[in-house]
Short mmCIF file of C-alpha atoms in Angstrom, two decimals:
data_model
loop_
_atom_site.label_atom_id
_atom_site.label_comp_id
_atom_site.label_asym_id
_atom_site.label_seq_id
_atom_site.Cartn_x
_atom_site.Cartn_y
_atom_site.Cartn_z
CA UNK G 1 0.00 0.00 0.00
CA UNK G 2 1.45 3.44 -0.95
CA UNK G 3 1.95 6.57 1.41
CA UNK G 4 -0.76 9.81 0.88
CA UNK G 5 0.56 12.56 1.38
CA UNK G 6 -2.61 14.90 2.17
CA UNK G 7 -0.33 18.40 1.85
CA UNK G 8 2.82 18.85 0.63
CA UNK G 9 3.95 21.65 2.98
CA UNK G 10 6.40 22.12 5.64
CA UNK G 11 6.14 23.42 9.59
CA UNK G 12 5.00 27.11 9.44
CA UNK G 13 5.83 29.26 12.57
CA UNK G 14 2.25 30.31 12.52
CA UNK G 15 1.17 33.39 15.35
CA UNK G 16 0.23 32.02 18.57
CA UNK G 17 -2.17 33.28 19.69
CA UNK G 18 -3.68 34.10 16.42
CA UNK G 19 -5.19 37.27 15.59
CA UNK G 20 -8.50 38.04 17.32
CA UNK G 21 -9.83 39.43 13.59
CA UNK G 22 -10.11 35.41 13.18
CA UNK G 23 -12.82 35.07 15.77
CA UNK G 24 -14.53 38.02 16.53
CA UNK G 25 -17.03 36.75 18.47
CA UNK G 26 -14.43 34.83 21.07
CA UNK G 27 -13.71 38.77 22.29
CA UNK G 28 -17.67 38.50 22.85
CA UNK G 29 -17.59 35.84 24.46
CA UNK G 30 -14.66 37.17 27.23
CA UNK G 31 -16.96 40.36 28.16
CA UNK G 32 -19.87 37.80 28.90
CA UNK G 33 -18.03 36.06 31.55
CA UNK G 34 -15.85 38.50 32.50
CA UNK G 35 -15.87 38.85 36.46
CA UNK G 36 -18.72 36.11 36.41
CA UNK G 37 -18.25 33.91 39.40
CA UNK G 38 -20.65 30.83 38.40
CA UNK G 39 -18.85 30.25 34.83
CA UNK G 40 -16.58 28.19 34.11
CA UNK G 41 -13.64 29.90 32.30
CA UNK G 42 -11.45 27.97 30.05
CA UNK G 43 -7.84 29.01 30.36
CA UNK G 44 -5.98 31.70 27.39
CA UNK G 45 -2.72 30.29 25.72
CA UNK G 46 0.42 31.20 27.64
CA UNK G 47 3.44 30.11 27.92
CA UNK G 48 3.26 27.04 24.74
CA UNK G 49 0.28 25.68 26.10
CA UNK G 50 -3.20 26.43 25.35
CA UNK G 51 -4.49 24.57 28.16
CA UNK G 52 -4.84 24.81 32.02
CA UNK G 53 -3.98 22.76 34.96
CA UNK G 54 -7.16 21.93 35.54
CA UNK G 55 -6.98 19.96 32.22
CA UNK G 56 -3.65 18.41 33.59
CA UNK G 57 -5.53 17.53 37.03
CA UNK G 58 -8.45 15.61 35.49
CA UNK G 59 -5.93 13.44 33.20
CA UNK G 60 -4.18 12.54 36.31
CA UNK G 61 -7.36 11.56 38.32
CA UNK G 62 -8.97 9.46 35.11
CA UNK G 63 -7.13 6.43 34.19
CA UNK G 64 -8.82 6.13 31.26
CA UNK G 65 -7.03 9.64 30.08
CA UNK G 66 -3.75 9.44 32.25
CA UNK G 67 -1.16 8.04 29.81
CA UNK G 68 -0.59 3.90 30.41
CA UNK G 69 3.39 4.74 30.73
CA UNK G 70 4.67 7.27 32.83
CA UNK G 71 8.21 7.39 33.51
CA UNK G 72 10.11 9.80 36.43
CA UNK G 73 13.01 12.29 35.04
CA UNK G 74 15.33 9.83 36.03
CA UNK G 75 13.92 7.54 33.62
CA UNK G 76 12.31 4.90 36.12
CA UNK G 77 8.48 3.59 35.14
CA UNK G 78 5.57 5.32 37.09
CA UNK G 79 2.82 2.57 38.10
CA UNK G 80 -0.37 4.51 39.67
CA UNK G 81 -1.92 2.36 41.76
CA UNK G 82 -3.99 5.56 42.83
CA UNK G 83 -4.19 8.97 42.43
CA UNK G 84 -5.10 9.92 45.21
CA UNK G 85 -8.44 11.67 46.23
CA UNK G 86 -8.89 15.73 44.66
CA UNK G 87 -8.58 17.98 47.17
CA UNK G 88 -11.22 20.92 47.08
CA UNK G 89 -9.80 22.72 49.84
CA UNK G 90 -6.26 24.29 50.02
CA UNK G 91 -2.93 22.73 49.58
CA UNK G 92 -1.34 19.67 47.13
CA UNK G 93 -3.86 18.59 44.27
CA UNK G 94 -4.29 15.03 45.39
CA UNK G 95 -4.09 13.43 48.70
CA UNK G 96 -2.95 10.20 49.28
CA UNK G 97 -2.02 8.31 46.44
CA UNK G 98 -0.05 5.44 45.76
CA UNK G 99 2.67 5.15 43.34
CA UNK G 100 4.88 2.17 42.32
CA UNK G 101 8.33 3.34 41.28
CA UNK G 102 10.69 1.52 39.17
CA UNK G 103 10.88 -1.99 37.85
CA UNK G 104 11.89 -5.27 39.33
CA UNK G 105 13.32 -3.58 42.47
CA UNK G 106 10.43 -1.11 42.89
CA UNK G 107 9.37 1.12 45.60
CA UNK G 108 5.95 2.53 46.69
CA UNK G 109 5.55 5.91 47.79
CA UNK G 110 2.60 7.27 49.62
CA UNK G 111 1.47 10.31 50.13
CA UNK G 112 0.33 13.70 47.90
CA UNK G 113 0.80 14.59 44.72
CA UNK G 114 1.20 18.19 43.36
CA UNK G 115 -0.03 19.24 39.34
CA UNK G 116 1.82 22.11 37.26
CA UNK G 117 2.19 22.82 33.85
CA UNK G 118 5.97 23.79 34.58
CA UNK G 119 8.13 22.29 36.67
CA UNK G 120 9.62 26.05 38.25
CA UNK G 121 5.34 26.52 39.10
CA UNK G 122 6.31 24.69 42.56
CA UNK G 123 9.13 27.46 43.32
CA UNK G 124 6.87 30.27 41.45
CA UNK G 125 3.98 29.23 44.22
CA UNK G 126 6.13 29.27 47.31
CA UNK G 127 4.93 25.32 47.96
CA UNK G 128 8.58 24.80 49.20
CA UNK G 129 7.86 27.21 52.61
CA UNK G 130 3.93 25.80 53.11
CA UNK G 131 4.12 23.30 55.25
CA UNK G 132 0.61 21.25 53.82
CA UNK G 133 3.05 20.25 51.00
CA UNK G 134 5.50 18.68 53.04
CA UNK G 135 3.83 14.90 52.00
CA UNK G 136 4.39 15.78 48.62
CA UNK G 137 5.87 12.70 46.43
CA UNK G 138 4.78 13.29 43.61
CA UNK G 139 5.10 16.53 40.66
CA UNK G 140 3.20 16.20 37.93
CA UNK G 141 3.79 18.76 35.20
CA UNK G 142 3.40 18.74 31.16
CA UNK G 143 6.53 19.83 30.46
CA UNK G 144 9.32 18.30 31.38
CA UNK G 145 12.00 19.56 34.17
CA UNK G 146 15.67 20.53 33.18
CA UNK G 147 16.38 21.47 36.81
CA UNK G 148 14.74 19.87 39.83
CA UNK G 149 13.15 22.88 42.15
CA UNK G 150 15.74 23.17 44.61
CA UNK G 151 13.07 22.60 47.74
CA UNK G 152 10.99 19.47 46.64
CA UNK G 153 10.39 16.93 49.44
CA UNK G 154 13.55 14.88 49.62
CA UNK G 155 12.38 11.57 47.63
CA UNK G 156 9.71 13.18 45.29
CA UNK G 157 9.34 12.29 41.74
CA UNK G 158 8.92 14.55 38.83
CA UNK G 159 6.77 13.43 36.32
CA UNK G 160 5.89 15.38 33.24
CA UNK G 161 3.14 14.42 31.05
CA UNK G 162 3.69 15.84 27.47
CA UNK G 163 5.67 12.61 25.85
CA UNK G 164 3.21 9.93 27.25
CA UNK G 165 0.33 12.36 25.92
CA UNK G 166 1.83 13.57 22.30
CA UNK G 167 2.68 9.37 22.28
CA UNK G 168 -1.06 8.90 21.75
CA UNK G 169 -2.22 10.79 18.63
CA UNK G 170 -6.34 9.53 19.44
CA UNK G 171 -5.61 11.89 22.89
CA UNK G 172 -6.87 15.62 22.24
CA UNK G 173 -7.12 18.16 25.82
CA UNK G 174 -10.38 19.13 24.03
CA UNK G 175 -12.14 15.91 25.06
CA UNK G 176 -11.58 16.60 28.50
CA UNK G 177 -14.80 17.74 29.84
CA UNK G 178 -13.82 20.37 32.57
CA UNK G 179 -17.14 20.44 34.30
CA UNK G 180 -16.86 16.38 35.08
CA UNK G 181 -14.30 16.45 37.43
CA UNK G 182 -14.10 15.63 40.37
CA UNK G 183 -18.13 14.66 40.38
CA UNK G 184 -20.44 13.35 37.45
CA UNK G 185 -21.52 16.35 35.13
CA UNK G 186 -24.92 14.95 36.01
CA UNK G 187 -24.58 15.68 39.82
CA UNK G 188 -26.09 19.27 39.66
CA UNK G 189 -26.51 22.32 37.50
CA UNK G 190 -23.87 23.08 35.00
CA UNK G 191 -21.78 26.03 36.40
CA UNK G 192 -23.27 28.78 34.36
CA UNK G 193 -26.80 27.87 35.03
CA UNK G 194 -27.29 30.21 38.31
CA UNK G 195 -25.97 33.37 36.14
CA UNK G 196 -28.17 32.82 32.62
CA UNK G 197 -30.88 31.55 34.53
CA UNK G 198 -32.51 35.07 34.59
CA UNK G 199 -31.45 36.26 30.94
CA UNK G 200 -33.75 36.75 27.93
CA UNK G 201 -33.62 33.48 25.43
CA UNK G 202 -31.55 36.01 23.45
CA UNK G 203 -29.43 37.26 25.27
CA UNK G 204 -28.48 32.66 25.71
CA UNK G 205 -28.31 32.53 21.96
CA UNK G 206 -25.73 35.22 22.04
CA UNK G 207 -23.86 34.18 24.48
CA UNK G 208 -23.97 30.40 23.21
CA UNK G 209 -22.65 31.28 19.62
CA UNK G 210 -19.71 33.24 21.39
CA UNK G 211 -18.54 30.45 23.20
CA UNK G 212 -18.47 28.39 20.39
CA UNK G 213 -16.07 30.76 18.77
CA UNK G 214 -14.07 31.03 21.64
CA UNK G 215 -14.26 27.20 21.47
CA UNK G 216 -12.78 27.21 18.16
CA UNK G 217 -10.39 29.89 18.74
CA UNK G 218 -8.83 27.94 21.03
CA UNK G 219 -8.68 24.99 19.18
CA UNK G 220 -7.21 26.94 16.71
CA UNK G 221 -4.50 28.50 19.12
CA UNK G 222 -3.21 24.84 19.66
CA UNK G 223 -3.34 23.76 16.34
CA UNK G 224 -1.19 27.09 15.49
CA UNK G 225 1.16 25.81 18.22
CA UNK G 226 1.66 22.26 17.11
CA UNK G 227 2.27 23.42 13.37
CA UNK G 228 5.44 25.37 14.60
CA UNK G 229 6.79 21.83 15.64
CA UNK G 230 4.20 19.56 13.15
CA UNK G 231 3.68 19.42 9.40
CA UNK G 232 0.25 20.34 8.06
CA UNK G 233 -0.50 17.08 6.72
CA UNK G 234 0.41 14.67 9.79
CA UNK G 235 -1.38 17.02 12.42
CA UNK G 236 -4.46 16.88 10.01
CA UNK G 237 -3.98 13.18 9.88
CA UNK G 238 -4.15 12.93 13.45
CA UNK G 239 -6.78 14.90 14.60
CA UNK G 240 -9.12 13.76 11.94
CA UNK G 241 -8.75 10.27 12.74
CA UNK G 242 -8.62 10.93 16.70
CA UNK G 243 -12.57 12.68 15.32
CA UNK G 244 -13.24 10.12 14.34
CA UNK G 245 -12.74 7.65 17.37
CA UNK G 246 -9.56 5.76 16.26
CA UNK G 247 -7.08 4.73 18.46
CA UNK G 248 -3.62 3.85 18.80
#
């Protein structure tokens, strides 16, 4: 069987984030639930991510989203055995869990586990001088450290996310439903529904069609931020099969 090629073009260093002229009605869509306490606010692009930690919380808690094979920086496997319970109140992410560390001679560590998108996050949010993060073992980031934060717990392991995730082209951040986690979606009201609850069936049509821009806006930030790194043709490949429910 020959090899399509769907585009014949190269990486592009495409604007990220793109132009706002692209989706006017994402700017909308910002001054609706701007200082509104009862939405739920999906996070802007910064830093080369266009997602939140939020996102990077619920893949840890859902085994059927956290990547199979995890690995520490120093290259040892990651076996969750659980990850922990999500802590709603302050302090670490997760309480609790239990990881397996390593291979034949393992270890198991128990205790809390902490979730950044970079690694420096845990100096940058002074976790080092609160005591509730003393039981920390575990880091989770996306990206991947290239210096360990100088006041982790002694025996914590990094673990960064963004290999195990870009190893599964089926994965996409925007099938992680926000609003799901920690509880069922089904458990209550959606978050918005206490703030449109008194606004005209117009006023919900206008604000619906917004956020479907600024859905696709952001979708459209990552996509810009892959093709700086991706060609044209294999990240079209990839998302339109991952559409389309295959897997890996």
């Amino acid at each position: 069987m020959r090899n399509v090629t769907l585009f014949q073009m190269s990486s592009v260093d495409y604007p990220n984030p793109l132009p706002s002229l692209y989706f006017p009605l994402a700017d909308a869509y910002r001054r609706i639930t701007k200082g509104t306490r009862h939405c739920l606010h999906e996070s802007q692009v910064a830093s080369g991510f266009a997602c939140s930690e939020r996102h990077l919380q619920c893949i840890w808690f859902d085994a059927n989203l956290r990547p199979a094979t995890l690995m520490t920086r120093e290259g040892e496997p990651v076996t969750v055995i659980s990850p922990g319970r999500w802590n709603l109140e302050a302090g670490p992410d997760f309480l609790d869990a239990v990881l397996r560390i390593g291979g034949a001679d393992c270890r198991q560590l128990q205790g809390d586990i902490e979730v950044h998108i970079q690694p420096k996050d845990w100096e940058h949010h002074g976790h080092g001088r609160d005591p509730r993060y003393r039981r920390v073992v575990g880091h989770v980031t996306y990206h991947p450290a290239t210096a360990t934060p100088v006041d982790l717990p002694p025996g914590t392991v990094e673990i960064a996310l963004r290999a195990a995730l870009a190893a599964n082209p089926s994965f996409s951040m925007d099938a992680v439903d926000l609003t799901a986690y920690p509880y069922a979606a089904s458990a209550g009201d959606c978050p918005c529904a206490a703030s449109v609850a008194t606004w005209h069936p117009d006023q919900v049509e206008t604000m619906l069609a917004a956020a479907g821009a600024f859905r696709l806006e952001q979708k459209a930030n990552r996509f810009a931020m892959r093709l700086r790194h991706e060609t044209p043709d294999t990240l079209l490949y990839q998302e339109t099969m991952a559409s389309l429910g295959y897997k890996q």
